[in-house]
Amino acid sequence: MNFWISRLLRLLAVLLAVSFIAFTFVSLLPGDTVDAMLGANASQEDRDAVRADLGLDDPLLIRYVDWLGDAVRGDLGVSYRTNQPVAEAIRERLPVTLELVALSQLIAFLLAVPIAIFGAMRPGSWLDKLLSAGQLTLLAIPSFLMALLFMAAFAVNLGWFPTTGYTPLGDGILDNLRSLLLPAAAMGLETVPMYARVLRTDLVNALDQEFIWYARAKGNSTSRIMIHHALRPASIGTVTLGGITIGRMIGGAVLVETIFALPGLGRFTIDAVNNRDFMALQGAVVVATVGFVTVNFLVDILHGIIDPRIRTAEAVR
C-alpha cells in the first residue's frame, strides 16, 4: 500500500480511537453536568428537561456518535459558564498555545543542536563532560520553577519583560515576543537536555558508519562531515522526540500559561475544571489529544522524507 495512504488511514483510525477515549474520560468524571449548568437548587422538571435536551440519559456510545457528528461540522457544544460556543473559545486560545510551543521549541533546538554537535565531535572530552553536567542541571529544574525564576529575575527585578499577560502578534512583533519569551524559554530549556542527549548519541553512532569513513577518506573536514553527512541520518530520533514533546506541550502548557496569565488552551482547560464546565473541558481535551496525534502523524511523514528507505520498506509490504 502507498506510504502516504497507509499513514493517512492510520491517522484517521487513531483519531477516532483517541477522541472516543477522551470523550469517555470526561463523561466518567465525578459530578453532575446538570448541577454544573443549573445549580443544585434547580427544580426536578428543569433538570429532566436539560438531561433530555443534552441526551445525558442515552448510552455512552450513542452520545459519542452524536457528539462526533457535531464535532466533524465544527460544533463542540456551548460552554455552560459563558454560553460561548466551545469551538469559538478554543479558536481564540489555541493560537496562543501554538505560538508559545513553537517559540519554546525553536529555543530548544537552537541550543540543543550545537550542544549535541560539540559533544559528538569529541566524546569523552572535558567539553563533552561539561555540557553533560549542564544538561543534567537543566533536567533537574521543572519548567514551572524555571518560569518563576525567570519572572523574578527578568520581569520583577530587572523589568525587561512583562510579568504577566499576552500581546497579540497584530499589536507588534517585538511586544508579542516580549510577552512570550520568558514562558517559552522556561518550557524550551526543559527540553534542551533531552534533544541534546538523543542527538549526540545518534551522531556518535552515525560517525562510526562506513559512509562517514568514505567521506573522511575524501578529505572532508570534521565539521563538514558532521553537518553535511552525519546530521541528517542522526536526526530521526530527535525528530521523533520532538513530535512527542510538541504534541504533549499543546495540552500540557498548563502551569506555565497559568503562571504568566497567558490566555491559551492550558489555562482554558484549568478554568473549565475549576468551573465544572464539562462541555468546555471535553472540547479542550479532545483538541489537545487530536493535536498530539496530528503532530506525530506529521513526524511520521517527515521520517519518510528524511530517510527514503522507510517509504521503500512500506511499499514492499
PDB file of C-alpha atoms in Angstrom:
ATOM      1  CA  MET A   1       0.000   0.000   0.000  1.00  0.00           C
ATOM      2  CA  ASN A   2       1.208   3.512  -0.775  1.00  0.00           C
ATOM      3  CA  PHE A   3       3.203   5.016   2.103  1.00  0.00           C
ATOM      4  CA  TRP A   4       1.173   8.214   2.261  1.00  0.00           C
ATOM      5  CA  ILE A   5      -2.234   6.485   2.066  1.00  0.00           C
ATOM      6  CA  SER A   6      -1.340   3.978   4.771  1.00  0.00           C
ATOM      7  CA  ARG A   7      -0.207   6.772   7.086  1.00  0.00           C
ATOM      8  CA  LEU A   8      -3.408   8.750   6.440  1.00  0.00           C
ATOM      9  CA  LEU A   9      -5.630   5.739   7.150  1.00  0.00           C
ATOM     10  CA  ARG A  10      -3.688   5.084  10.327  1.00  0.00           C
ATOM     11  CA  LEU A  11      -4.160   8.729  11.354  1.00  0.00           C
ATOM     12  CA  LEU A  12      -7.946   8.519  10.888  1.00  0.00           C
ATOM     13  CA  ALA A  13      -8.150   5.303  12.905  1.00  0.00           C
ATOM     14  CA  VAL A  14      -6.082   6.740  15.743  1.00  0.00           C
ATOM     15  CA  LEU A  15      -8.081   9.981  15.742  1.00  0.00           C
ATOM     16  CA  LEU A  16     -11.310   8.038  16.175  1.00  0.00           C
ATOM     17  CA  ALA A  17      -9.798   5.985  18.998  1.00  0.00           C
ATOM     18  CA  VAL A  18      -8.325   8.905  20.942  1.00  0.00           C
ATOM     19  CA  SER A  19     -11.436  11.058  20.524  1.00  0.00           C
ATOM     20  CA  PHE A  20     -13.571   8.222  21.914  1.00  0.00           C
ATOM     21  CA  ILE A  21     -11.174   7.686  24.845  1.00  0.00           C
ATOM     22  CA  ALA A  22     -11.117  11.431  25.614  1.00  0.00           C
ATOM     23  CA  PHE A  23     -14.915  11.662  25.360  1.00  0.00           C
ATOM     24  CA  THR A  24     -15.321   8.646  27.660  1.00  0.00           C
ATOM     25  CA  PHE A  25     -12.799  10.009  30.168  1.00  0.00           C
ATOM     26  CA  VAL A  26     -14.601  13.351  30.510  1.00  0.00           C
ATOM     27  CA  SER A  27     -18.015  11.641  30.634  1.00  0.00           C
ATOM     28  CA  LEU A  28     -16.919   9.483  33.575  1.00  0.00           C
ATOM     29  CA  LEU A  29     -15.589  12.382  35.654  1.00  0.00           C
ATOM     30  CA  PRO A  30     -17.367  12.764  39.017  1.00  0.00           C
ATOM     31  CA  GLY A  31     -20.058  15.415  39.204  1.00  0.00           C
ATOM     32  CA  ASP A  32     -23.391  16.065  37.537  1.00  0.00           C
ATOM     33  CA  THR A  33     -23.434  18.114  34.347  1.00  0.00           C
ATOM     34  CA  VAL A  34     -26.930  19.370  35.170  1.00  0.00           C
ATOM     35  CA  ASP A  35     -25.786  20.625  38.584  1.00  0.00           C
ATOM     36  CA  ALA A  36     -22.943  22.495  36.862  1.00  0.00           C
ATOM     37  CA  MET A  37     -25.400  24.154  34.493  1.00  0.00           C
ATOM     38  CA  LEU A  38     -28.415  24.872  36.719  1.00  0.00           C
ATOM     39  CA  GLY A  39     -27.123  24.606  40.265  1.00  0.00           C
ATOM     40  CA  ALA A  40     -28.174  22.154  42.930  1.00  0.00           C
ATOM     41  CA  ASN A  41     -31.393  24.098  43.725  1.00  0.00           C
ATOM     42  CA  ALA A  42     -32.963  23.692  40.278  1.00  0.00           C
ATOM     43  CA  SER A  43     -36.371  22.014  40.090  1.00  0.00           C
ATOM     44  CA  GLN A  44     -36.608  18.397  39.003  1.00  0.00           C
ATOM     45  CA  GLU A  45     -38.643  19.403  35.938  1.00  0.00           C
ATOM     46  CA  ASP A  46     -35.873  21.748  34.757  1.00  0.00           C
ATOM     47  CA  ARG A  47     -33.243  19.122  35.437  1.00  0.00           C
ATOM     48  CA  ASP A  48     -35.129  16.480  33.472  1.00  0.00           C
ATOM     49  CA  ALA A  49     -35.615  18.887  30.574  1.00  0.00           C
ATOM     50  CA  VAL A  50     -31.895  19.673  30.389  1.00  0.00           C
ATOM     51  CA  ARG A  51     -30.964  15.998  30.627  1.00  0.00           C
ATOM     52  CA  ALA A  52     -33.322  15.170  27.783  1.00  0.00           C
ATOM     53  CA  ASP A  53     -32.070  18.098  25.669  1.00  0.00           C
ATOM     54  CA  LEU A  54     -28.430  17.035  26.085  1.00  0.00           C
ATOM     55  CA  GLY A  55     -29.169  13.322  25.777  1.00  0.00           C
ATOM     56  CA  LEU A  56     -27.405  12.594  29.072  1.00  0.00           C
ATOM     57  CA  ASP A  57     -29.555   9.515  29.694  1.00  0.00           C
ATOM     58  CA  ASP A  58     -28.581   7.950  26.362  1.00  0.00           C
ATOM     59  CA  PRO A  59     -25.931   5.194  26.253  1.00  0.00           C
ATOM     60  CA  LEU A  60     -22.333   6.413  26.076  1.00  0.00           C
ATOM     61  CA  LEU A  61     -21.780   5.160  22.526  1.00  0.00           C
ATOM     62  CA  ILE A  62     -24.905   6.972  21.264  1.00  0.00           C
ATOM     63  CA  ARG A  63     -23.780  10.203  22.910  1.00  0.00           C
ATOM     64  CA  TYR A  64     -20.312   9.822  21.371  1.00  0.00           C
ATOM     65  CA  VAL A  65     -21.683   9.280  17.871  1.00  0.00           C
ATOM     66  CA  ASP A  66     -23.933  12.344  18.233  1.00  0.00           C
ATOM     67  CA  TRP A  67     -21.045  14.415  19.555  1.00  0.00           C
ATOM     68  CA  LEU A  68     -18.699  13.187  16.806  1.00  0.00           C
ATOM     69  CA  GLY A  69     -21.190  14.140  14.114  1.00  0.00           C
ATOM     70  CA  ASP A  70     -21.389  17.663  15.534  1.00  0.00           C
ATOM     71  CA  ALA A  71     -17.599  17.861  16.050  1.00  0.00           C
ATOM     72  CA  VAL A  72     -16.897  16.976  12.416  1.00  0.00           C
ATOM     73  CA  ARG A  73     -19.006  20.009  11.472  1.00  0.00           C
ATOM     74  CA  GLY A  74     -17.036  22.172  13.905  1.00  0.00           C
ATOM     75  CA  ASP A  75     -19.631  22.172  16.701  1.00  0.00           C
ATOM     76  CA  LEU A  76     -18.123  21.223  20.065  1.00  0.00           C
ATOM     77  CA  GLY A  77     -21.101  22.413  22.081  1.00  0.00           C
ATOM     78  CA  VAL A  78     -21.626  25.514  24.200  1.00  0.00           C
ATOM     79  CA  SER A  79     -19.847  26.454  27.415  1.00  0.00           C
ATOM     80  CA  TYR A  80     -22.158  26.182  30.430  1.00  0.00           C
ATOM     81  CA  ARG A  81     -20.432  29.099  32.126  1.00  0.00           C
ATOM     82  CA  THR A  82     -20.072  31.683  29.332  1.00  0.00           C
ATOM     83  CA  ASN A  83     -22.663  30.484  26.777  1.00  0.00           C
ATOM     84  CA  GLN A  84     -19.913  30.845  24.175  1.00  0.00           C
ATOM     85  CA  PRO A  85     -19.501  28.078  21.574  1.00  0.00           C
ATOM     86  CA  VAL A  86     -16.606  25.886  22.718  1.00  0.00           C
ATOM     87  CA  ALA A  87     -15.108  25.716  19.223  1.00  0.00           C
ATOM     88  CA  GLU A  88     -15.045  29.520  19.063  1.00  0.00           C
ATOM     89  CA  ALA A  89     -13.420  29.774  22.513  1.00  0.00           C
ATOM     90  CA  ILE A  90     -10.758  27.243  21.545  1.00  0.00           C
ATOM     91  CA  ARG A  91     -10.066  29.027  18.248  1.00  0.00           C
ATOM     92  CA  GLU A  92      -9.348  32.188  20.249  1.00  0.00           C
ATOM     93  CA  ARG A  93      -6.967  30.461  22.664  1.00  0.00           C
ATOM     94  CA  LEU A  94      -5.252  27.765  20.628  1.00  0.00           C
ATOM     95  CA  PRO A  95      -3.059  30.194  18.600  1.00  0.00           C
ATOM     96  CA  VAL A  96      -1.547  31.492  21.857  1.00  0.00           C
ATOM     97  CA  THR A  97      -0.545  27.983  22.903  1.00  0.00           C
ATOM     98  CA  LEU A  98       0.739  27.083  19.436  1.00  0.00           C
ATOM     99  CA  GLU A  99       2.853  30.237  19.316  1.00  0.00           C
ATOM    100  CA  LEU A 100       4.208  29.540  22.801  1.00  0.00           C
ATOM    101  CA  VAL A 101       5.071  25.927  21.912  1.00  0.00           C
ATOM    102  CA  ALA A 102       6.658  26.906  18.582  1.00  0.00           C
ATOM    103  CA  LEU A 103       8.856  29.570  20.190  1.00  0.00           C
ATOM    104  CA  SER A 104       9.859  27.242  23.044  1.00  0.00           C
ATOM    105  CA  GLN A 105      10.901  24.502  20.610  1.00  0.00           C
ATOM    106  CA  LEU A 106      12.796  26.970  18.432  1.00  0.00           C
ATOM    107  CA  ILE A 107      14.791  27.992  21.504  1.00  0.00           C
ATOM    108  CA  ALA A 108      15.299  24.332  22.441  1.00  0.00           C
ATOM    109  CA  PHE A 109      16.609  23.280  19.029  1.00  0.00           C
ATOM    110  CA  LEU A 110      18.837  26.349  18.640  1.00  0.00           C
ATOM    111  CA  LEU A 111      20.568  25.333  21.879  1.00  0.00           C
ATOM    112  CA  ALA A 112      20.381  21.529  21.648  1.00  0.00           C
ATOM    113  CA  VAL A 113      21.789  21.043  18.139  1.00  0.00           C
ATOM    114  CA  PRO A 114      25.139  22.834  18.687  1.00  0.00           C
ATOM    115  CA  ILE A 115      25.467  21.242  22.143  1.00  0.00           C
ATOM    116  CA  ALA A 116      24.985  17.788  20.591  1.00  0.00           C
ATOM    117  CA  ILE A 117      27.412  18.522  17.737  1.00  0.00           C
ATOM    118  CA  PHE A 118      30.170  19.793  20.030  1.00  0.00           C
ATOM    119  CA  GLY A 119      29.729  16.796  22.324  1.00  0.00           C
ATOM    120  CA  ALA A 120      29.739  14.277  19.456  1.00  0.00           C
ATOM    121  CA  MET A 121      32.839  15.773  17.844  1.00  0.00           C
ATOM    122  CA  ARG A 122      34.923  14.992  20.933  1.00  0.00           C
ATOM    123  CA  PRO A 123      33.061  12.377  23.017  1.00  0.00           C
ATOM    124  CA  GLY A 124      34.504  11.959  26.488  1.00  0.00           C
ATOM    125  CA  SER A 125      36.407  15.258  26.368  1.00  0.00           C
ATOM    126  CA  TRP A 126      36.238  17.890  29.093  1.00  0.00           C
ATOM    127  CA  LEU A 127      33.832  19.917  26.918  1.00  0.00           C
ATOM    128  CA  ASP A 128      31.551  16.914  26.446  1.00  0.00           C
ATOM    129  CA  LYS A 129      31.536  16.277  30.211  1.00  0.00           C
ATOM    130  CA  LEU A 130      30.860  19.959  30.947  1.00  0.00           C
ATOM    131  CA  LEU A 131      27.941  20.030  28.511  1.00  0.00           C
ATOM    132  CA  SER A 132      26.549  16.811  30.017  1.00  0.00           C
ATOM    133  CA  ALA A 133      26.725  18.322  33.512  1.00  0.00           C
ATOM    134  CA  GLY A 134      24.829  21.384  32.297  1.00  0.00           C
ATOM    135  CA  GLN A 135      22.149  19.188  30.730  1.00  0.00           C
ATOM    136  CA  LEU A 136      21.683  17.238  33.963  1.00  0.00           C
ATOM    137  CA  THR A 137      21.264  20.525  35.814  1.00  0.00           C
ATOM    138  CA  LEU A 138      18.523  21.649  33.411  1.00  0.00           C
ATOM    139  CA  LEU A 139      16.801  18.278  33.715  1.00  0.00           C
ATOM    140  CA  ALA A 140      16.562  18.742  37.470  1.00  0.00           C
ATOM    141  CA  ILE A 141      14.644  22.043  37.159  1.00  0.00           C
ATOM    142  CA  PRO A 142      10.951  21.700  36.180  1.00  0.00           C
ATOM    143  CA  SER A 143       9.515  24.230  33.760  1.00  0.00           C
ATOM    144  CA  PHE A 144       7.184  25.858  36.307  1.00  0.00           C
ATOM    145  CA  LEU A 145      10.123  26.522  38.657  1.00  0.00           C
ATOM    146  CA  MET A 146      12.171  27.863  35.757  1.00  0.00           C
ATOM    147  CA  ALA A 147       9.225  30.121  34.897  1.00  0.00           C
ATOM    148  CA  LEU A 148       9.072  31.502  38.445  1.00  0.00           C
ATOM    149  CA  LEU A 149      12.847  32.106  38.475  1.00  0.00           C
ATOM    150  CA  PHE A 150      12.732  33.893  35.126  1.00  0.00           C
ATOM    151  CA  MET A 151       9.789  36.020  36.240  1.00  0.00           C
ATOM    152  CA  ALA A 152      11.533  37.042  39.459  1.00  0.00           C
ATOM    153  CA  ALA A 153      14.859  37.818  37.758  1.00  0.00           C
ATOM    154  CA  PHE A 154      13.960  39.358  34.392  1.00  0.00           C
ATOM    155  CA  ALA A 155      10.425  40.696  34.911  1.00  0.00           C
ATOM    156  CA  VAL A 156      10.212  41.771  38.552  1.00  0.00           C
ATOM    157  CA  ASN A 157      13.814  42.740  39.371  1.00  0.00           C
ATOM    158  CA  LEU A 158      15.153  43.931  36.015  1.00  0.00           C
ATOM    159  CA  GLY A 159      11.857  44.915  34.379  1.00  0.00           C
ATOM    160  CA  TRP A 160      12.967  43.743  30.938  1.00  0.00           C
ATOM    161  CA  PHE A 161       9.794  41.764  30.301  1.00  0.00           C
ATOM    162  CA  PRO A 162       6.152  41.998  31.420  1.00  0.00           C
ATOM    163  CA  THR A 163       5.314  39.815  34.406  1.00  0.00           C
ATOM    164  CA  THR A 164       2.031  38.509  33.003  1.00  0.00           C
ATOM    165  CA  GLY A 165      -0.283  38.860  30.037  1.00  0.00           C
ATOM    166  CA  TYR A 166      -0.139  38.331  26.310  1.00  0.00           C
ATOM    167  CA  THR A 167       0.302  40.804  23.476  1.00  0.00           C
ATOM    168  CA  PRO A 168      -1.207  39.603  20.164  1.00  0.00           C
ATOM    169  CA  LEU A 169       1.070  39.407  17.154  1.00  0.00           C
ATOM    170  CA  GLY A 170      -1.054  42.009  15.390  1.00  0.00           C
ATOM    171  CA  ASP A 171      -0.163  44.580  18.062  1.00  0.00           C
ATOM    172  CA  GLY A 172       3.546  44.417  17.238  1.00  0.00           C
ATOM    173  CA  ILE A 173       6.114  41.661  16.786  1.00  0.00           C
ATOM    174  CA  LEU A 174       8.507  42.935  19.452  1.00  0.00           C
ATOM    175  CA  ASP A 175       5.807  43.333  22.097  1.00  0.00           C
ATOM    176  CA  ASN A 176       4.466  39.904  21.186  1.00  0.00           C
ATOM    177  CA  LEU A 177       7.917  38.348  21.630  1.00  0.00           C
ATOM    178  CA  ARG A 178       8.456  40.176  24.936  1.00  0.00           C
ATOM    179  CA  SER A 179       5.231  38.714  26.301  1.00  0.00           C
ATOM    180  CA  LEU A 180       6.143  35.147  25.266  1.00  0.00           C
ATOM    181  CA  LEU A 181       9.925  34.951  25.580  1.00  0.00           C
ATOM    182  CA  LEU A 182      10.110  34.145  29.305  1.00  0.00           C
ATOM    183  CA  PRO A 183       7.439  31.398  29.306  1.00  0.00           C
ATOM    184  CA  ALA A 184       8.817  29.987  26.048  1.00  0.00           C
ATOM    185  CA  ALA A 185      12.355  29.947  27.442  1.00  0.00           C
ATOM    186  CA  ALA A 186      11.143  28.182  30.601  1.00  0.00           C
ATOM    187  CA  MET A 187       9.444  25.473  28.537  1.00  0.00           C
ATOM    188  CA  GLY A 188      12.227  25.242  25.948  1.00  0.00           C
ATOM    189  CA  LEU A 189      15.129  24.891  28.392  1.00  0.00           C
ATOM    190  CA  GLU A 190      13.403  21.919  29.993  1.00  0.00           C
ATOM    191  CA  THR A 191      13.564  20.025  26.690  1.00  0.00           C
ATOM    192  CA  VAL A 192      17.105  21.016  25.656  1.00  0.00           C
ATOM    193  CA  PRO A 193      18.797  18.142  27.565  1.00  0.00           C
ATOM    194  CA  MET A 194      16.502  15.519  26.015  1.00  0.00           C
ATOM    195  CA  TYR A 195      17.132  16.697  22.460  1.00  0.00           C
ATOM    196  CA  ALA A 196      20.857  17.197  23.006  1.00  0.00           C
ATOM    197  CA  ARG A 197      21.431  13.783  24.590  1.00  0.00           C
ATOM    198  CA  VAL A 198      19.451  11.865  21.938  1.00  0.00           C
ATOM    199  CA  LEU A 199      21.065  13.738  19.033  1.00  0.00           C
ATOM    200  CA  ARG A 200      24.577  13.412  20.485  1.00  0.00           C
ATOM    201  CA  THR A 201      24.189   9.641  20.884  1.00  0.00           C
ATOM    202  CA  ASP A 202      22.858   9.234  17.351  1.00  0.00           C
ATOM    203  CA  LEU A 203      25.628  11.441  15.950  1.00  0.00           C
ATOM    204  CA  VAL A 204      28.324   9.363  17.679  1.00  0.00           C
ATOM    205  CA  ASN A 205      26.787   6.215  16.190  1.00  0.00           C
ATOM    206  CA  ALA A 206      26.482   7.792  12.737  1.00  0.00           C
ATOM    207  CA  LEU A 207      30.118   8.899  12.758  1.00  0.00           C
ATOM    208  CA  ASP A 208      31.135   5.240  13.037  1.00  0.00           C
ATOM    209  CA  GLN A 209      29.343   4.220   9.817  1.00  0.00           C
ATOM    210  CA  GLU A 210      31.113   3.281   6.577  1.00  0.00           C
ATOM    211  CA  PHE A 211      29.794   6.254   4.580  1.00  0.00           C
ATOM    212  CA  ILE A 212      31.428   8.568   7.129  1.00  0.00           C
ATOM    213  CA  TRP A 213      34.760   6.766   6.737  1.00  0.00           C
ATOM    214  CA  TYR A 214      34.448   7.242   2.985  1.00  0.00           C
ATOM    215  CA  ALA A 215      33.762  10.956   3.467  1.00  0.00           C
ATOM    216  CA  ARG A 216      36.829  11.231   5.711  1.00  0.00           C
ATOM    217  CA  ALA A 217      38.944   9.410   3.117  1.00  0.00           C
ATOM    218  CA  LYS A 218      37.931  12.023   0.541  1.00  0.00           C
ATOM    219  CA  GLY A 219      39.468  14.702   2.762  1.00  0.00           C
ATOM    220  CA  ASN A 220      36.306  16.319   4.151  1.00  0.00           C
ATOM    221  CA  SER A 221      36.763  18.276   7.368  1.00  0.00           C
ATOM    222  CA  THR A 222      35.191  17.083  10.617  1.00  0.00           C
ATOM    223  CA  SER A 223      32.740  19.969  10.685  1.00  0.00           C
ATOM    224  CA  ARG A 224      31.658  19.352   7.078  1.00  0.00           C
ATOM    225  CA  ILE A 225      31.196  15.641   7.745  1.00  0.00           C
ATOM    226  CA  MET A 226      29.128  16.441  10.823  1.00  0.00           C
ATOM    227  CA  ILE A 227      26.848  18.974   9.149  1.00  0.00           C
ATOM    228  CA  HIS A 228      26.505  17.539   5.631  1.00  0.00           C
ATOM    229  CA  HIS A 229      26.785  13.790   6.182  1.00  0.00           C
ATOM    230  CA  ALA A 230      26.060  12.732   9.776  1.00  0.00           C
ATOM    231  CA  LEU A 231      23.402  15.183  10.944  1.00  0.00           C
ATOM    232  CA  ARG A 232      20.593  14.105   8.613  1.00  0.00           C
ATOM    233  CA  PRO A 233      20.613  10.330   9.334  1.00  0.00           C
ATOM    234  CA  ALA A 234      21.189  11.018  13.021  1.00  0.00           C
ATOM    235  CA  SER A 235      18.228  13.367  13.303  1.00  0.00           C
ATOM    236  CA  ILE A 236      15.427  10.768  13.071  1.00  0.00           C
ATOM    237  CA  GLY A 237      15.443  10.007  16.808  1.00  0.00           C
ATOM    238  CA  THR A 238      15.424  13.712  17.647  1.00  0.00           C
ATOM    239  CA  VAL A 239      12.573  14.378  15.203  1.00  0.00           C
ATOM    240  CA  THR A 240      10.562  11.589  16.835  1.00  0.00           C
ATOM    241  CA  LEU A 241      11.225  13.002  20.291  1.00  0.00           C
ATOM    242  CA  GLY A 242      10.337  16.475  19.026  1.00  0.00           C
ATOM    243  CA  GLY A 243       6.970  15.246  17.764  1.00  0.00           C
ATOM    244  CA  ILE A 244       6.148  13.642  21.095  1.00  0.00           C
ATOM    245  CA  THR A 245       7.292  16.732  23.008  1.00  0.00           C
ATOM    246  CA  ILE A 246       5.422  19.246  20.842  1.00  0.00           C
ATOM    247  CA  GLY A 247       2.253  17.159  20.909  1.00  0.00           C
ATOM    248  CA  ARG A 248       2.470  16.863  24.679  1.00  0.00           C
ATOM    249  CA  MET A 249       3.073  20.587  25.098  1.00  0.00           C
ATOM    250  CA  ILE A 250      -0.059  21.559  23.134  1.00  0.00           C
ATOM    251  CA  GLY A 251      -2.160  20.300  26.016  1.00  0.00           C
ATOM    252  CA  GLY A 252       0.494  20.386  28.712  1.00  0.00           C
ATOM    253  CA  ALA A 253       1.464  24.058  28.930  1.00  0.00           C
ATOM    254  CA  VAL A 254      -0.986  24.464  31.805  1.00  0.00           C
ATOM    255  CA  LEU A 255       1.344  25.564  34.599  1.00  0.00           C
ATOM    256  CA  VAL A 256       3.415  27.986  32.538  1.00  0.00           C
ATOM    257  CA  GLU A 257       0.319  29.582  30.984  1.00  0.00           C
ATOM    258  CA  THR A 258      -1.209  29.941  34.445  1.00  0.00           C
ATOM    259  CA  ILE A 259       1.938  31.491  35.958  1.00  0.00           C
ATOM    260  CA  PHE A 260       2.210  34.093  33.175  1.00  0.00           C
ATOM    261  CA  ALA A 261      -1.586  34.535  32.790  1.00  0.00           C
ATOM    262  CA  LEU A 262      -1.489  33.613  29.112  1.00  0.00           C
ATOM    263  CA  PRO A 263      -4.938  33.085  27.537  1.00  0.00           C
ATOM    264  CA  GLY A 264      -4.028  29.756  25.963  1.00  0.00           C
ATOM    265  CA  LEU A 265      -5.535  26.286  25.766  1.00  0.00           C
ATOM    266  CA  GLY A 266      -3.902  25.147  29.012  1.00  0.00           C
ATOM    267  CA  ARG A 267      -5.384  27.950  31.068  1.00  0.00           C
ATOM    268  CA  PHE A 268      -8.724  27.431  29.308  1.00  0.00           C
ATOM    269  CA  THR A 269      -8.647  23.784  30.454  1.00  0.00           C
ATOM    270  CA  ILE A 270      -7.892  24.751  34.052  1.00  0.00           C
ATOM    271  CA  ASP A 271     -10.754  27.272  34.055  1.00  0.00           C
ATOM    272  CA  ALA A 272     -13.094  24.582  32.688  1.00  0.00           C
ATOM    273  CA  VAL A 273     -12.088  22.214  35.506  1.00  0.00           C
ATOM    274  CA  ASN A 274     -12.470  24.869  38.196  1.00  0.00           C
ATOM    275  CA  ASN A 275     -15.903  25.886  36.889  1.00  0.00           C
ATOM    276  CA  ARG A 276     -17.060  22.290  36.283  1.00  0.00           C
ATOM    277  CA  ASP A 277     -17.667  23.288  32.669  1.00  0.00           C
ATOM    278  CA  PHE A 278     -17.717  19.765  31.264  1.00  0.00           C
ATOM    279  CA  MET A 279     -18.527  20.758  27.683  1.00  0.00           C
ATOM    280  CA  ALA A 280     -15.553  23.133  27.533  1.00  0.00           C
ATOM    281  CA  LEU A 281     -13.310  20.568  29.233  1.00  0.00           C
ATOM    282  CA  GLN A 282     -14.388  17.891  26.779  1.00  0.00           C
ATOM    283  CA  GLY A 283     -13.603  20.108  23.809  1.00  0.00           C
ATOM    284  CA  ALA A 284     -10.217  21.116  25.199  1.00  0.00           C
ATOM    285  CA  VAL A 285      -9.179  17.535  25.975  1.00  0.00           C
ATOM    286  CA  VAL A 286     -10.224  16.277  22.544  1.00  0.00           C
ATOM    287  CA  VAL A 287      -8.453  19.136  20.732  1.00  0.00           C
ATOM    288  CA  ALA A 288      -5.262  18.527  22.742  1.00  0.00           C
ATOM    289  CA  THR A 289      -5.286  14.779  22.042  1.00  0.00           C
ATOM    290  CA  VAL A 290      -6.060  15.309  18.357  1.00  0.00           C
ATOM    291  CA  GLY A 291      -3.219  17.826  18.220  1.00  0.00           C
ATOM    292  CA  PHE A 292      -0.847  15.279  19.746  1.00  0.00           C
ATOM    293  CA  VAL A 293      -1.824  12.603  17.222  1.00  0.00           C
ATOM    294  CA  THR A 294      -1.661  15.007  14.262  1.00  0.00           C
ATOM    295  CA  VAL A 295       1.821  16.248  15.183  1.00  0.00           C
ATOM    296  CA  ASN A 296       3.095  12.680  15.421  1.00  0.00           C
ATOM    297  CA  PHE A 297       1.471  11.884  12.050  1.00  0.00           C
ATOM    298  CA  LEU A 298       3.451  14.763  10.541  1.00  0.00           C
ATOM    299  CA  VAL A 299       6.599  13.411  12.201  1.00  0.00           C
ATOM    300  CA  ASP A 300       5.883  10.012  10.654  1.00  0.00           C
ATOM    301  CA  ILE A 301       5.661  11.663   7.241  1.00  0.00           C
ATOM    302  CA  LEU A 302       8.871  13.583   7.931  1.00  0.00           C
ATOM    303  CA  HIS A 303      10.640  10.293   8.678  1.00  0.00           C
ATOM    304  CA  GLY A 304       9.822   9.138   5.155  1.00  0.00           C
ATOM    305  CA  ILE A 305      11.275  12.365   3.753  1.00  0.00           C
ATOM    306  CA  ILE A 306      14.468  12.229   5.823  1.00  0.00           C
ATOM    307  CA  ASP A 307      15.076   8.534   5.166  1.00  0.00           C
ATOM    308  CA  PRO A 308      13.537   7.316   1.855  1.00  0.00           C
ATOM    309  CA  ARG A 309      14.280   3.725   2.904  1.00  0.00           C
ATOM    310  CA  ILE A 310      11.242   3.911   5.196  1.00  0.00           C
ATOM    311  CA  ARG A 311       8.965   4.622   2.232  1.00  0.00           C
ATOM    312  CA  THR A 312      10.628   1.861   0.213  1.00  0.00           C
ATOM    313  CA  ALA A 313      10.155  -0.691   3.001  1.00  0.00           C
ATOM    314  CA  GLU A 314       6.485   0.324   3.303  1.00  0.00           C
ATOM    315  CA  ALA A 315       5.937  -0.106  -0.432  1.00  0.00           C
ATOM    316  CA  VAL A 316       7.423  -3.625  -0.390  1.00  0.00           C
ATOM    317  CA  ARG A 317       4.920  -4.860   2.225  1.00  0.00           C
TER     318      ARG A 317
END
